[in-house]
Tab-separated table of C-alpha atoms in Angstrom:
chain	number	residue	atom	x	y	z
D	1	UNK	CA	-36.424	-53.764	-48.943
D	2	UNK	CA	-34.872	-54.410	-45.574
D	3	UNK	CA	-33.082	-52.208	-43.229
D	4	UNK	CA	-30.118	-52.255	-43.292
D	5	UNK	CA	-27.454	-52.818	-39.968
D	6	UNK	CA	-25.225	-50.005	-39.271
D	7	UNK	CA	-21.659	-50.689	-38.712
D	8	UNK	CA	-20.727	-51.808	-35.231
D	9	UNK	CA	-24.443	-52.541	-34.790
D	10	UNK	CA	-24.569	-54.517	-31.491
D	11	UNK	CA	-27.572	-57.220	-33.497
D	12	UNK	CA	-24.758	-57.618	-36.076
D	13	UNK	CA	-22.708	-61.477	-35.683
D	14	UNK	CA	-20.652	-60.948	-32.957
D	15	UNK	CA	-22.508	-58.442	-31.358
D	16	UNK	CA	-20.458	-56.199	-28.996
D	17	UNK	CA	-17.320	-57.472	-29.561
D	18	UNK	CA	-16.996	-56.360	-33.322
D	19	UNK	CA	-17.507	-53.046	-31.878
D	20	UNK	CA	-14.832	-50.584	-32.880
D	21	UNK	CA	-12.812	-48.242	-30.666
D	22	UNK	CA	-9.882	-46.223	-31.394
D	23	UNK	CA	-9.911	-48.477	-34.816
D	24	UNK	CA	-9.363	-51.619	-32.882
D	25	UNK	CA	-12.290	-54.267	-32.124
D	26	UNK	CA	-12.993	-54.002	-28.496
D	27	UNK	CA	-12.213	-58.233	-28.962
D	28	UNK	CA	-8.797	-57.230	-29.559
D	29	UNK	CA	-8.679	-54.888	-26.643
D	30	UNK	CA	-9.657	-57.245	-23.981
D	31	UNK	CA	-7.357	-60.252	-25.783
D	32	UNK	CA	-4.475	-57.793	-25.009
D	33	UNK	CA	-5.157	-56.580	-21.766
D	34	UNK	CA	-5.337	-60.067	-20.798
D	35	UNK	CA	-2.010	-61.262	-22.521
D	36	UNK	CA	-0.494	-58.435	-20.116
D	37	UNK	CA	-1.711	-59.569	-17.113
D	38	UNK	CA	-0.745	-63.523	-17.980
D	39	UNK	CA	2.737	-61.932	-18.799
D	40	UNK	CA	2.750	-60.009	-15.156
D	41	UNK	CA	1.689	-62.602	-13.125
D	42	UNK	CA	4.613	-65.407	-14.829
D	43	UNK	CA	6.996	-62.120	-13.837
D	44	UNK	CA	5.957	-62.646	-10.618
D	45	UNK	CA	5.869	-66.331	-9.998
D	46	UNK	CA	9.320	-66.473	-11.395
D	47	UNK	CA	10.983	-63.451	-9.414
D	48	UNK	CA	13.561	-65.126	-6.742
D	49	UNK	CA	12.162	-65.196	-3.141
D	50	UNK	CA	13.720	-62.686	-0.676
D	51	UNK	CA	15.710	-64.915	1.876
D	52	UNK	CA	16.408	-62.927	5.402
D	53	UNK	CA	20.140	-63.181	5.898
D	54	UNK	CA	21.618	-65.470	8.602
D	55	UNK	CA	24.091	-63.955	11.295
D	56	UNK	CA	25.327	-67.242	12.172
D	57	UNK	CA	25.305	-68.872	9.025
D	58	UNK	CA	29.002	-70.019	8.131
D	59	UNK	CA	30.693	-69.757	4.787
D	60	UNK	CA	30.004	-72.283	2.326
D	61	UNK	CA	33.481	-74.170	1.929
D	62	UNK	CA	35.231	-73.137	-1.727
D	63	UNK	CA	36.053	-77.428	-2.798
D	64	UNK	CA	39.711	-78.251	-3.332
D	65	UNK	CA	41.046	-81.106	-5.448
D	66	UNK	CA	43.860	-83.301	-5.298
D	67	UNK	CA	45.602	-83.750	-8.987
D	68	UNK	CA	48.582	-85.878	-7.534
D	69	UNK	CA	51.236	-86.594	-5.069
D	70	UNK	CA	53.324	-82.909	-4.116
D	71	UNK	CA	56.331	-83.138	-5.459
D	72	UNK	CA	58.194	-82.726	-1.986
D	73	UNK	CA	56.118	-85.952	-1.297
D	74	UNK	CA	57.745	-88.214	-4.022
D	75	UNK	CA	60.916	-90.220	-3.756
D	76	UNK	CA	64.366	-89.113	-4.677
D	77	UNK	CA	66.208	-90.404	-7.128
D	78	UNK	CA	70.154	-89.654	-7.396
D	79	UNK	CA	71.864	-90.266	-10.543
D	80	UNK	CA	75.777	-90.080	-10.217
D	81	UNK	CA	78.000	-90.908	-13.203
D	82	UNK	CA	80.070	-89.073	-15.686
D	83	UNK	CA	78.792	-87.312	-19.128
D	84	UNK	CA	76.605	-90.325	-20.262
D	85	UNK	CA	74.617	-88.829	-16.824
D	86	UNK	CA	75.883	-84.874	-17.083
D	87	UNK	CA	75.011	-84.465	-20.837
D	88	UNK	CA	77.503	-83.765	-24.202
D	89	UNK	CA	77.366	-81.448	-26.960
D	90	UNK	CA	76.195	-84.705	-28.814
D	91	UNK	CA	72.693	-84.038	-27.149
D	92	UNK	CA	70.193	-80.988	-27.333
D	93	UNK	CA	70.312	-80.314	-23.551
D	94	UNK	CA	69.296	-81.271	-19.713
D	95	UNK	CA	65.542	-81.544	-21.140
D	96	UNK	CA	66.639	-84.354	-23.443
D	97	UNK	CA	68.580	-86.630	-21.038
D	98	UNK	CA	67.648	-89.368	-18.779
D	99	UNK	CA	67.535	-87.975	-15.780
D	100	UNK	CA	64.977	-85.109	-16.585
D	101	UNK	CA	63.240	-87.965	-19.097
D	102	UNK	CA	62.580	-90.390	-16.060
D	103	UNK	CA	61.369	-87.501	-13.733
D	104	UNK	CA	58.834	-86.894	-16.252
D	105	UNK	CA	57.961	-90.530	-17.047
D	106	UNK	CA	58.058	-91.624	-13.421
D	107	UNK	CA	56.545	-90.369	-9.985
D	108	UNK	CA	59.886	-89.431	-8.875
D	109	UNK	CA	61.940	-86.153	-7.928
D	110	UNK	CA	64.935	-86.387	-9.954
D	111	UNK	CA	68.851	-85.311	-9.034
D	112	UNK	CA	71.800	-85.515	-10.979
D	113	UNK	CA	75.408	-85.569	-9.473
D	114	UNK	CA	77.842	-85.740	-12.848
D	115	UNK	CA	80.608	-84.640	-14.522
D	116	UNK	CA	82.122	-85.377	-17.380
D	117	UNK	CA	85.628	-87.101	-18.455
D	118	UNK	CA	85.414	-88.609	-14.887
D	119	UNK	CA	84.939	-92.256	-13.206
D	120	UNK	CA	85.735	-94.286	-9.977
D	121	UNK	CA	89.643	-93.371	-10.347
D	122	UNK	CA	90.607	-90.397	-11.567
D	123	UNK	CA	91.893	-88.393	-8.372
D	124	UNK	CA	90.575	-84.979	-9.017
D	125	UNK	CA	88.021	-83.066	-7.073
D	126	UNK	CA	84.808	-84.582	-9.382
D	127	UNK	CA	85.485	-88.457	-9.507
D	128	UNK	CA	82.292	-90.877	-8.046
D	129	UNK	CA	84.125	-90.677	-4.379
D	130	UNK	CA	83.516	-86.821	-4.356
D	131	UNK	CA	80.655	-87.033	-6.714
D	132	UNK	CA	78.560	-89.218	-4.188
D	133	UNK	CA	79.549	-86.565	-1.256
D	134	UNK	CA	76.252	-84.583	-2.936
D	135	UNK	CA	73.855	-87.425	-2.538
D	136	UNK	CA	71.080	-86.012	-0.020
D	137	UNK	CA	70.716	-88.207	2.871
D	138	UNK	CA	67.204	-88.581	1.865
D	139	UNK	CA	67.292	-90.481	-1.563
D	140	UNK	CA	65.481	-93.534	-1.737
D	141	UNK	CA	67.724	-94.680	-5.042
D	142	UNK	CA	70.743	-93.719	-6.420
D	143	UNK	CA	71.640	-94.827	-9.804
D	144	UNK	CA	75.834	-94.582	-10.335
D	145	UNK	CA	76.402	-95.112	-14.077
D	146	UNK	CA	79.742	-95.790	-15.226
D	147	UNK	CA	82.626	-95.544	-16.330
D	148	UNK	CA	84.558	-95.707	-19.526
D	149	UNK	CA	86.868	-93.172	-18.529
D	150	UNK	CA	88.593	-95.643	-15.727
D	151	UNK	CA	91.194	-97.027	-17.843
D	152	UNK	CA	93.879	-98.067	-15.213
D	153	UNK	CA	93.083	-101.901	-14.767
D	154	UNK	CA	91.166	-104.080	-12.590
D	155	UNK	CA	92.886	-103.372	-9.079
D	156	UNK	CA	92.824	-99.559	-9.332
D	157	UNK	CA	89.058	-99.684	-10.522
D	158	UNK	CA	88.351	-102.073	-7.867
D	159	UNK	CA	89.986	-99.370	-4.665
D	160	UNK	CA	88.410	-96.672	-6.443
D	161	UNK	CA	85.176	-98.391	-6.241
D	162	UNK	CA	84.982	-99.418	-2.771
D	163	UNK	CA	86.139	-95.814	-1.976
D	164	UNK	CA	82.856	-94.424	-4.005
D	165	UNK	CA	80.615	-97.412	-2.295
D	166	UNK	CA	82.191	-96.744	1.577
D	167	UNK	CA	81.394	-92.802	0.930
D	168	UNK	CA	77.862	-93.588	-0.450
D	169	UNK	CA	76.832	-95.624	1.809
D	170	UNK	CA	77.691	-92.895	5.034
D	171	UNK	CA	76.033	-90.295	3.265
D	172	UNK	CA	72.423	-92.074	2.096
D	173	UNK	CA	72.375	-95.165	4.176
D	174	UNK	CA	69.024	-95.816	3.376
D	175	UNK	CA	69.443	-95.320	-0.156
D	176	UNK	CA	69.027	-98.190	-2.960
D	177	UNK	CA	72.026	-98.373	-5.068
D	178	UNK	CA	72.015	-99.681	-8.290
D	179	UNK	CA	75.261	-99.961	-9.868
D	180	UNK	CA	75.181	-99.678	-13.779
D	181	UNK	CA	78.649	-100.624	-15.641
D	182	UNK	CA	80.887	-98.710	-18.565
D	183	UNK	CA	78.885	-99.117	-21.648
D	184	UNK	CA	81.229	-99.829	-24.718
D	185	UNK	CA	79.795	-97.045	-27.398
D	186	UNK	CA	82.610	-99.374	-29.440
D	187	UNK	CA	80.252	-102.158	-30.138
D	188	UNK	CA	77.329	-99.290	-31.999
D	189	UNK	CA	80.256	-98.977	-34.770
D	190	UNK	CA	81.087	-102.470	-34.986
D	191	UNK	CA	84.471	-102.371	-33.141
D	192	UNK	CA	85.850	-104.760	-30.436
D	193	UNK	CA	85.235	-103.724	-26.555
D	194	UNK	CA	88.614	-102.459	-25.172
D	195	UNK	CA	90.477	-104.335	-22.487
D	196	UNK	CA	90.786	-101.871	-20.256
D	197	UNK	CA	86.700	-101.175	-20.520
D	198	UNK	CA	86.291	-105.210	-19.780
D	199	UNK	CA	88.543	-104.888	-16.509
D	200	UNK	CA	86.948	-102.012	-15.069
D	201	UNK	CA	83.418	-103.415	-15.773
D	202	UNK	CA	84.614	-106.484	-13.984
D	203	UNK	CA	85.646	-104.239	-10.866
D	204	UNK	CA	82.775	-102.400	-10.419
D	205	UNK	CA	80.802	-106.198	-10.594
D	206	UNK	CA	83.536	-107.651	-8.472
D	207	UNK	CA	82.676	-104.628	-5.402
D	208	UNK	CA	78.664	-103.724	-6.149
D	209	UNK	CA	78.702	-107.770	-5.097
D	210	UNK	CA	80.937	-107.360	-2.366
D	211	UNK	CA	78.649	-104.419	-0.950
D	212	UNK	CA	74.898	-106.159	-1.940
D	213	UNK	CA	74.245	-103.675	-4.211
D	214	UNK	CA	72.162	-104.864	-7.800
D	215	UNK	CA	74.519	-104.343	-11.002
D	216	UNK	CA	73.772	-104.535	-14.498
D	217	UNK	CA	75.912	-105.160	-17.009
D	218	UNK	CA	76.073	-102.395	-19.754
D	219	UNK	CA	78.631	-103.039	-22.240
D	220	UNK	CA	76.226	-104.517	-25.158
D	221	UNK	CA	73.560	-101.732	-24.376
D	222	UNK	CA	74.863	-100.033	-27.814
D	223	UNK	CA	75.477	-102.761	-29.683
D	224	UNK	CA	74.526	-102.680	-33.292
D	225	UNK	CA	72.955	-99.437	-32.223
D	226	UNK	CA	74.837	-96.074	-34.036
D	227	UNK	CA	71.607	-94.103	-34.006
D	228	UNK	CA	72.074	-93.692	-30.417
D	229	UNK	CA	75.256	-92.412	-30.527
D	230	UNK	CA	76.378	-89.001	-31.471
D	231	UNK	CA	78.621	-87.570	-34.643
D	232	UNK	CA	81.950	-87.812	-32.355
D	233	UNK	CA	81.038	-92.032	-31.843
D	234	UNK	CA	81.115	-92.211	-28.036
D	235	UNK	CA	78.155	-90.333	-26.170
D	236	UNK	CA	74.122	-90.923	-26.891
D	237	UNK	CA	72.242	-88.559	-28.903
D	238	UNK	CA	68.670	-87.505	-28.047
D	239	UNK	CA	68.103	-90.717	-29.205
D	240	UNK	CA	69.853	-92.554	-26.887
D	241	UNK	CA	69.303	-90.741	-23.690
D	242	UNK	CA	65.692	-91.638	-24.706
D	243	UNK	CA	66.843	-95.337	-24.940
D	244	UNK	CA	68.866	-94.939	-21.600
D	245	UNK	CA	65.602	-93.746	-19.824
D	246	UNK	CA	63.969	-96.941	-21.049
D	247	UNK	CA	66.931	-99.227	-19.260
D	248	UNK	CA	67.063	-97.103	-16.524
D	249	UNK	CA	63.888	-96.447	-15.823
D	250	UNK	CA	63.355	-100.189	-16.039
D	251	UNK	CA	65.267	-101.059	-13.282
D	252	UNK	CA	64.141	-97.729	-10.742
D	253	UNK	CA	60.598	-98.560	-10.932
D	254	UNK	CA	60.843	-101.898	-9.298
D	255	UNK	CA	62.719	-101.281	-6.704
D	256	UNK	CA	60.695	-97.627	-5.473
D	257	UNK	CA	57.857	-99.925	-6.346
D	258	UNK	CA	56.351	-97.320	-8.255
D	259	UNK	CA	53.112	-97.875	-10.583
């Protein structure tokens, strides 16, 4: 009968490295004494190197970015007119008419000069003459818009047009005009135009020609249209301060050239 090998015998398979210590193989023990040092040394390779600061070395520059044109930079556009431009209680508010709509559909700044229940002739303190008196000198266009409301014939229209024109063109001579007529808020009910509407859109034609300034003719804008105008049947809604934007806006963007 043979003799037989005592545990941990170093002639055993394995020899020495089956060997036991502490209840671990002394395999074991050298497997993770060298997963230590492989762990150390990547520790080491990876740690940052130490960089020896640089008296003169300048700032590095934070970048800046340009998202647009500052909006001192943009042109001006004046709108002048009566409350088709100033707003009703047929509308939600400044937000929803087409002044502020075209200053946030177009690159432009955006300034309104209106008041309501007023036109070329009324002589009051707030009719286009006095209205135009708060165009800055600096507008590039100025949109006058109106107005039903001048309801004294052809020949009174006509003086108190050239009165508005003579007092625009002193205080913005470098201004574009562009002369919009009286709509007829008549026609988006199915009603005839009035007479007196007819002659004063035929005055303001007669002197915007006279002066070289671009009209368009707005009587038929509502026509067949009465979801653009309001419960009392004469000024836009939302709805059609949206729709004046879209005329308006139309005719602005050619002549600022804008995009």
């Amino acid at each position: 009968m043979g003799k037989r090998r005592g545990r941990g015998s170093y002639d055993q398979p394995g020899g020495i490295w089956r060997q036991e210590f502490g209840g671990m193989p002394l395999w074991g023990i050298v497997g993770g004494l060298a997963l230590v040092l492989v762990m150390a040394a990547g520790a080491l390779a990876l740690r940052p190197a130490t960089v020896a600061a640089d008296p003169n070395r300048q700032p590095r520059p934070i970048p800046t970015f340009n998202f647009g044109t500052p909006a001192e930079a943009l042109p001006l556009a004046v709108f002048v007119g009566d409350s088709y431009t100033a707003g009703s209680r047929e509308d939600s508010g400044d937000p929803a008419r087409y002044p502020a709509l075209l200053a946030e559909r177009l690159p432009i700044r955006s300034a309104v000069s209106a008041f309501g229940g007023n036109g070329y002739t009324l002589a009051d303190e707030h009719n286009f003459t006095k209205l135009v008196a708060a165009v800055p000198a600096d507008a590039r266009a100025v949109v006058i818009f109106g107005s039903l409301n001048d309801q004294d014939g052809y020949d009174v229209t006509a003086e108190g047009v050239r009165s508005a024109f003579a007092a625009l063109r002193e205080r913005a001579p470098g201004a574009t005009v562009i002369v919009v007529g009286p709509p007829s808020p008549e026609l988006a009910r199915g009603a005839s135009v009035p007479s007196t509407l007819i002659a004063a859109r035929d005055a303001v034609r007669d002197v915007a020609a006279e002066n070289g300034f671009q009209f368009v003719d707005a009587v038929e804008w509502f026509a067949d249209r009465p979801d653009l105008i309001g419960a009392d049947g004469i000024h836009p809604n939302d709805t059609g301060h949206q729709f004046l934007a879209d005329q308006i806006g139309g005719l602005i963007a050619p002549t600022l050239a804008l995009p």
